[in-house]
């Protein structure tokens, strides 16, 4: 099974996704700063995966702080500071602050001497849960999607590499393939970071699943030719009205899907739903280094000093989303009611 991280001898080994598909190199993370580093440089990426790695960053911080000779309030404040450091690495995916908040709640309820064991156990539990959520999303996706054998289109990488394993959108793809219902997946290249080409194509191709890589600009033509039965993507933050932030380019896919009558699905765990966020207007969109657009790897493909606008995410309005597939079931419009009901379910 493809997995982007695993624990070994008290250290977290993280697959450096920046090097895929050329090289499989594992980075060793042993402290909070190391966890913040692999998240901010996108060695690990994808909303659930960065939540899991941030949880381990908190566990490592707790281990180090618990060994200090300081008074109790100072050590608790130091752990909060570690949480702030992790949350600041990437602003859009809500799984990151969600995981840090969950780890802090465990720390608050535990004597400092118990932190190393308790927080490591909690970080492990978050990853175990995420994997089971992804499998449940896959199962629910089977009922949410149109019947029969399907050709899907996906954007970015919402796969095993973006989660604790199996994936959200690619979890639906895997479940469909398991039922013999997957005709093909078209994977958008996903400029500028090319998660579709580097990661989704690698992940699916490696498992022998039928994947065709396309430039982002090809998606409209495929829909016009009626070659796509449904689009399934992940999400980084879902507002309570269903507006969903995901990798830049998702919005234009949803608009084209509406024009062509192609159903558009978001597949995400409820840890990606932010009930404190009323609508997409409240979602902070990360802007990244202009060189991600000016260059492909280290090769300059534009004037070195040309102005660049490089938002990492966009927001697809809930009105363009046919259904949101979660581990608890499938939410359909109107999302204000269905998501509220779903978030109340145990
Ligand atoms: O910038 P990235 O690669 O972290 O963006 C990832 C995405 O947009 C994914 O679609 C999203 O996090 C869902 S991952 C299951």
Coordinates of C-alpha atoms and ligand atoms in Angstrom, one line a residue:
X1 CA 0.0 0.0 0.0
X2 CA 1.3 3.5 -0.9
X3 CA 1.6 5.6 2.3
X4 CA 3.3 9.0 2.6
X5 CA 4.7 8.6 6.1
X6 CA 5.2 5.9 8.8
X7 CA 6.7 5.8 12.3
X8 CA 9.9 3.9 12.9
X9 CA 11.9 3.8 16.2
X10 CA 10.2 7.0 17.5
X11 CA 10.9 9.0 14.3
X12 CA 8.6 9.8 11.4
X13 CA 9.7 8.8 7.9
X14 CA 8.1 11.0 5.3
X15 CA 8.2 10.3 1.6
X16 CA 9.6 13.4 -0.2
X17 CA 6.8 14.0 -2.7
X18 CA 8.8 16.7 -4.4
X19 CA 11.0 14.1 -5.9
X20 CA 8.3 11.8 -7.2
X21 CA 8.1 10.1 -9.6
X22 CA 11.9 10.2 -10.3
X23 CA 13.1 9.1 -6.9
X24 CA 11.6 7.6 -3.7
X25 CA 13.5 9.3 -0.9
X26 CA 12.4 9.2 2.8
X27 CA 13.1 12.2 5.1
X28 CA 13.5 11.7 8.8
X29 CA 11.4 13.9 11.1
X30 CA 12.2 13.8 14.8
X31 CA 11.0 17.2 16.1
X32 CA 8.4 19.9 15.6
X33 CA 10.6 22.0 13.4
X34 CA 11.2 19.1 11.1
X35 CA 7.5 18.5 10.8
X36 CA 6.9 22.2 10.1
X37 CA 9.6 22.0 7.5
X38 CA 8.3 19.0 5.5
X39 CA 4.8 20.6 5.5
X40 CA 5.9 24.1 4.4
X41 CA 8.2 22.8 1.6
X42 CA 5.5 20.5 0.5
X43 CA 7.6 17.3 0.9
X44 CA 4.3 16.1 2.3
X45 CA 1.1 17.7 1.1
X46 CA -2.6 17.0 0.9
X47 CA -5.0 18.2 3.6
X48 CA -5.4 14.9 5.7
X49 CA -1.6 14.0 5.3
X50 CA -0.5 17.4 6.6
X51 CA -2.9 17.1 9.5
X52 CA -1.4 13.7 10.4
X53 CA 2.2 15.0 10.1
X54 CA 1.3 18.1 12.2
X55 CA -0.1 15.7 14.9
X56 CA 3.3 13.9 15.0
X57 CA 5.0 17.3 15.1
X58 CA 3.0 18.0 18.3
X59 CA 3.8 14.6 19.7
X60 CA 7.6 15.3 19.1
X61 CA 7.3 18.8 20.7
X62 CA 5.5 17.3 23.7
X63 CA 8.3 14.7 24.1
X64 CA 11.0 17.4 24.1
X65 CA 9.0 19.9 26.3
X66 CA 8.2 17.2 28.9
X67 CA 11.9 16.6 29.4
X68 CA 12.6 20.3 30.2
X69 CA 13.1 21.5 33.7
X70 CA 10.4 24.3 33.6
X71 CA 7.3 24.9 35.6
X72 CA 4.0 23.5 34.4
X73 CA 2.4 26.6 32.8
X74 CA 5.6 27.4 30.9
X75 CA 5.7 23.9 29.4
X76 CA 2.0 24.1 28.5
X77 CA 2.6 27.5 26.8
X78 CA 5.6 26.1 24.9
X79 CA 3.3 23.3 23.5
X80 CA 0.8 26.0 22.4
X81 CA 3.6 27.8 20.7
X82 CA 4.6 24.6 18.8
X83 CA 1.0 24.4 17.7
X84 CA 1.0 27.9 16.4
X85 CA 4.3 27.2 14.5
X86 CA 2.7 24.2 12.8
X87 CA -0.6 25.9 11.9
X88 CA 1.3 28.8 10.3
X89 CA 3.0 26.6 7.7
X90 CA 0.0 26.3 5.3
X91 CA -3.2 28.4 5.8
X92 CA -5.9 26.8 3.7
X93 CA -6.3 23.1 4.7
X94 CA -8.4 23.0 7.9
X95 CA -7.1 19.5 8.8
X96 CA -3.9 21.1 10.0
X97 CA -5.4 23.3 12.8
X98 CA -8.0 20.6 13.5
X99 CA -5.2 18.1 14.3
X100 CA -3.2 20.6 16.4
X101 CA -6.4 21.5 18.4
X102 CA -7.1 17.8 19.0
X103 CA -3.5 17.2 20.2
X104 CA -3.7 20.2 22.5
X105 CA -7.0 19.0 24.0
X106 CA -5.2 15.7 24.9
X107 CA -2.3 17.6 26.4
X108 CA -4.6 19.8 28.4
X109 CA -6.2 16.7 29.9
X110 CA -2.9 15.0 30.7
X111 CA -0.1 15.7 33.3
X112 CA 3.0 16.8 31.5
X113 CA 4.9 13.7 32.5
X114 CA 2.3 11.7 30.5
X115 CA 2.6 13.7 27.3
X116 CA 5.2 11.6 25.5
X117 CA 3.0 8.4 25.6
X118 CA -0.4 10.1 25.4
X119 CA 0.4 12.4 22.5
X120 CA 2.2 9.7 20.5
X121 CA -0.9 7.5 20.9
X122 CA -3.2 10.3 19.8
X123 CA -1.0 11.1 16.7
X124 CA -1.2 7.4 15.8
X125 CA -4.9 7.3 16.3
X126 CA -5.4 10.3 13.9
X127 CA -3.6 8.5 11.1
X128 CA -5.4 5.2 11.8
X129 CA -8.8 7.0 11.7
X130 CA -7.9 8.8 8.5
X131 CA -7.1 5.6 6.7
X132 CA -10.4 4.1 7.8
X133 CA -12.2 7.4 6.8
X134 CA -10.7 7.1 3.3
X135 CA -11.9 3.5 2.9
X136 CA -15.4 4.5 4.1
X137 CA -15.4 7.5 1.6
X138 CA -14.6 5.0 -1.1
X139 CA -17.6 2.8 -0.1
X140 CA -20.0 5.8 0.0
X141 CA -18.7 7.0 -3.3
X142 CA -20.0 3.8 -5.0
X143 CA -23.6 4.8 -4.2
X144 CA -23.1 8.6 -4.8
X145 CA -21.7 8.2 -8.3
X146 CA -23.9 7.5 -11.3
X147 CA -24.5 3.8 -11.9
X148 CA -22.6 1.5 -14.2
X149 CA -19.0 1.6 -15.6
X150 CA -17.6 5.1 -15.4
X151 CA -14.9 7.3 -16.8
X152 CA -13.9 9.8 -14.2
X153 CA -11.8 13.0 -14.1
X154 CA -9.8 14.1 -11.1
X155 CA -7.6 17.1 -10.3
X156 CA -4.4 17.4 -8.2
X157 CA -3.7 14.4 -6.0
X158 CA -6.3 13.4 -3.4
X159 CA -4.9 9.9 -3.2
X160 CA -2.9 7.7 -0.8
X161 CA -0.1 10.3 -0.9
X162 CA -2.4 13.0 0.3
X163 CA -3.8 11.0 3.2
X164 CA -2.7 8.3 5.7
X165 CA -3.3 6.0 2.7
X166 CA -6.0 4.9 0.1
X167 CA -7.1 8.5 -0.6
X168 CA -10.3 10.4 -0.8
X169 CA -11.1 11.1 -4.5
X170 CA -8.7 8.3 -5.4
X171 CA -10.3 6.2 -2.6
X172 CA -13.5 6.5 -4.7
X173 CA -11.5 5.6 -7.8
X174 CA -10.0 2.5 -6.0
X175 CA -13.4 1.4 -4.7
X176 CA -14.9 1.7 -8.2
X177 CA -12.1 -0.3 -9.7
X178 CA -12.6 -2.9 -7.0
X179 CA -16.2 -3.3 -8.2
X180 CA -15.1 -3.6 -11.8
X181 CA -16.8 -0.3 -12.6
X182 CA -13.8 1.9 -13.4
X183 CA -13.4 2.4 -17.2
X184 CA -10.7 5.1 -16.9
X185 CA -9.5 8.1 -14.9
X186 CA -8.3 11.2 -16.5
X187 CA -5.8 13.0 -14.3
X188 CA -5.3 16.7 -14.8
X189 CA -1.6 17.6 -14.8
X190 CA -2.4 20.4 -12.2
X191 CA 0.0 23.2 -12.9
X192 CA 1.9 24.7 -11.3
X193 CA 3.1 22.0 -8.9
X194 CA 1.9 19.1 -11.2
X195 CA 0.5 16.9 -8.5
X196 CA -1.7 15.2 -11.1
X197 CA 1.3 14.3 -13.3
X198 CA 3.8 13.6 -10.6
X199 CA 1.6 12.0 -8.0
X200 CA -1.8 10.9 -9.2
X201 CA -0.5 9.4 -12.5
X202 CA 2.3 7.7 -10.5
X203 CA 0.0 6.3 -7.8
X204 CA -2.6 4.9 -10.2
X205 CA -0.2 3.7 -12.8
X206 CA 1.8 1.9 -10.2
X207 CA -1.3 0.0 -9.2
X208 CA -2.2 -0.9 -12.8
X209 CA -5.3 1.3 -12.7
X210 CA -6.3 2.8 -16.1
X211 CA -5.2 6.4 -15.9
X212 CA -4.7 8.9 -18.7
X213 CA -2.7 12.1 -18.0
X214 CA -4.0 15.3 -19.6
X215 CA -2.9 18.9 -19.6
X216 CA -5.3 21.0 -17.5
X217 CA -6.5 22.6 -20.7
X218 CA -7.9 19.4 -22.1
X219 CA -10.7 18.8 -19.5
X220 CA -13.3 21.1 -21.3
X221 CA -12.8 19.3 -24.6
X222 CA -13.3 15.9 -23.0
X223 CA -16.5 17.1 -21.4
X224 CA -17.7 18.6 -24.7
X225 CA -17.1 15.1 -26.3
X226 CA -19.2 13.5 -23.5
X227 CA -16.1 11.4 -22.5
X228 CA -16.4 12.1 -18.8
X229 CA -19.2 10.6 -16.6
X230 CA -18.3 12.4 -13.4
X231 CA -15.6 14.5 -11.8
X232 CA -14.3 13.7 -8.3
X233 CA -11.8 15.9 -6.4
X234 CA -10.7 16.3 -2.8
X235 CA -11.0 19.4 -0.7
X236 CA -8.9 21.4 1.7
X237 CA -11.6 23.2 3.6
X238 CA -15.4 22.9 3.2
X239 CA -17.5 25.8 4.6
X240 CA -20.8 25.0 6.2
X241 CA -22.7 26.1 3.1
X242 CA -20.8 23.5 1.0
X243 CA -18.4 26.0 -0.6
X244 CA -15.2 24.0 -1.0
X245 CA -11.6 25.1 -1.3
X246 CA -9.4 22.8 -3.3
X247 CA -6.4 22.9 -5.6
X248 CA -6.4 25.9 -8.0
X249 CA -8.2 24.9 -11.2
X250 CA -11.0 23.0 -9.4
X251 CA -13.5 25.9 -9.8
X252 CA -13.1 26.1 -13.5
X253 CA -13.7 22.3 -13.8
X254 CA -16.9 22.7 -11.8
X255 CA -18.1 25.5 -14.0
X256 CA -17.5 23.5 -17.1
X257 CA -19.1 20.4 -15.6
X258 CA -22.2 22.4 -14.9
X259 CA -22.3 23.6 -18.5
X260 CA -22.0 20.1 -19.8
X261 CA -24.3 18.4 -17.3
X262 CA -21.4 16.3 -15.8
X263 CA -21.9 15.6 -12.1
X264 CA -19.2 17.1 -9.9
X265 CA -18.3 15.5 -6.5
X266 CA -16.1 16.4 -3.6
X267 CA -14.7 13.5 -1.6
X268 CA -13.4 14.5 1.8
X269 CA -13.4 13.4 5.4
X270 CA -15.5 15.4 7.9
X271 CA -12.1 16.6 9.4
X272 CA -12.1 18.8 6.3
X273 CA -15.4 20.4 7.1
X274 CA -15.1 23.7 8.9
X275 CA -18.4 24.5 10.6
X276 CA -16.9 27.8 11.9
X277 CA -16.6 28.9 8.3
X278 CA -19.9 30.3 7.0
X279 CA -18.9 30.4 3.3
X280 CA -16.0 30.3 0.9
X281 CA -15.5 34.0 1.4
X282 CA -14.0 33.2 4.9
X283 CA -11.4 30.8 3.5
X284 CA -7.8 32.1 3.4
X285 CA -6.2 31.2 0.1
X286 CA -2.5 30.5 0.3
X287 CA -0.4 32.3 -2.3
X288 CA 2.9 30.6 -3.1
X289 CA 6.3 31.5 -4.6
X290 CA 6.1 33.0 -8.1
X291 CA 8.9 30.7 -9.3
X292 CA 6.4 27.8 -9.1
X293 CA 4.8 29.3 -12.2
X294 CA 7.9 30.8 -13.9
X295 CA 9.8 27.5 -13.7
X296 CA 9.1 23.8 -14.2
X297 CA 11.6 22.2 -11.8
X298 CA 14.6 24.4 -12.2
X299 CA 14.0 25.3 -15.8
X300 CA 12.8 28.8 -16.4
X301 CA 9.8 28.8 -18.8
X302 CA 9.0 32.6 -18.5
X303 CA 10.9 35.8 -18.1
X304 CA 12.7 35.6 -14.8
X305 CA 11.2 38.8 -13.4
X306 CA 7.7 38.6 -14.9
X307 CA 4.8 39.4 -12.5
X308 CA 3.0 36.2 -11.3
X309 CA -0.2 35.5 -9.5
X310 CA 0.1 32.1 -7.8
X311 CA -2.9 31.2 -5.6
X312 CA -2.6 27.5 -4.5
X313 CA -6.4 27.0 -4.1
X314 CA -9.7 28.3 -5.3
X315 CA -13.2 27.9 -4.0
X316 CA -16.0 26.0 -5.8
X317 CA -19.4 27.2 -4.7
X318 CA -21.6 24.6 -3.1
X319 CA -24.2 25.3 -5.8
X320 CA -21.9 23.6 -8.4
X321 CA -21.3 20.5 -6.2
X322 CA -23.6 17.5 -6.9
X323 CA -22.7 15.9 -3.5
X324 CA -20.0 15.8 -0.9
X325 CA -18.9 12.3 -0.1
X326 CA -17.6 11.8 3.5
X327 CA -16.9 8.8 5.7
X328 CA -20.2 9.4 7.4
X329 CA -22.2 9.3 4.2
X330 CA -23.1 11.5 1.3
X331 CA -24.3 15.1 1.8
X332 CA -26.4 16.6 -1.0
X333 CA -27.7 20.2 -1.3
X334 CA -28.8 22.1 0.6
X335 CA -25.5 21.8 2.4
X336 CA -26.4 24.1 5.2
X337 CA -28.8 21.5 6.4
X338 CA -27.2 18.3 5.3
X339 CA -23.6 19.2 6.5
X340 CA -25.0 20.4 9.9
X341 CA -26.8 17.0 10.2
X342 CA -23.8 15.1 9.2
X343 CA -21.5 16.9 11.6
X344 CA -23.8 16.1 14.5
X345 CA -23.7 12.3 13.7
X346 CA -21.3 10.5 16.0
Ligands
LIG1 O1 -1.1 22.0 -2.3 P1 -1.5 20.6 -2.0 O2 -0.8 19.6 -2.9 O3 -1.4 20.3 -0.6 O4 -3.1 20.5 -2.4 C1 -3.8 19.3 -2.2 C2 -5.2 19.4 -2.7 O5 -5.7 20.4 -3.1 C3 -6.0 18.1 -2.4 O6 -6.9 18.0 -3.4 C4 -6.6 18.2 -1.1 O7 -5.7 18.5 -0.1 C5 -7.4 17.0 -0.7 S1 -6.2 15.7 -0.4 C6 -7.1 14.3 0.1

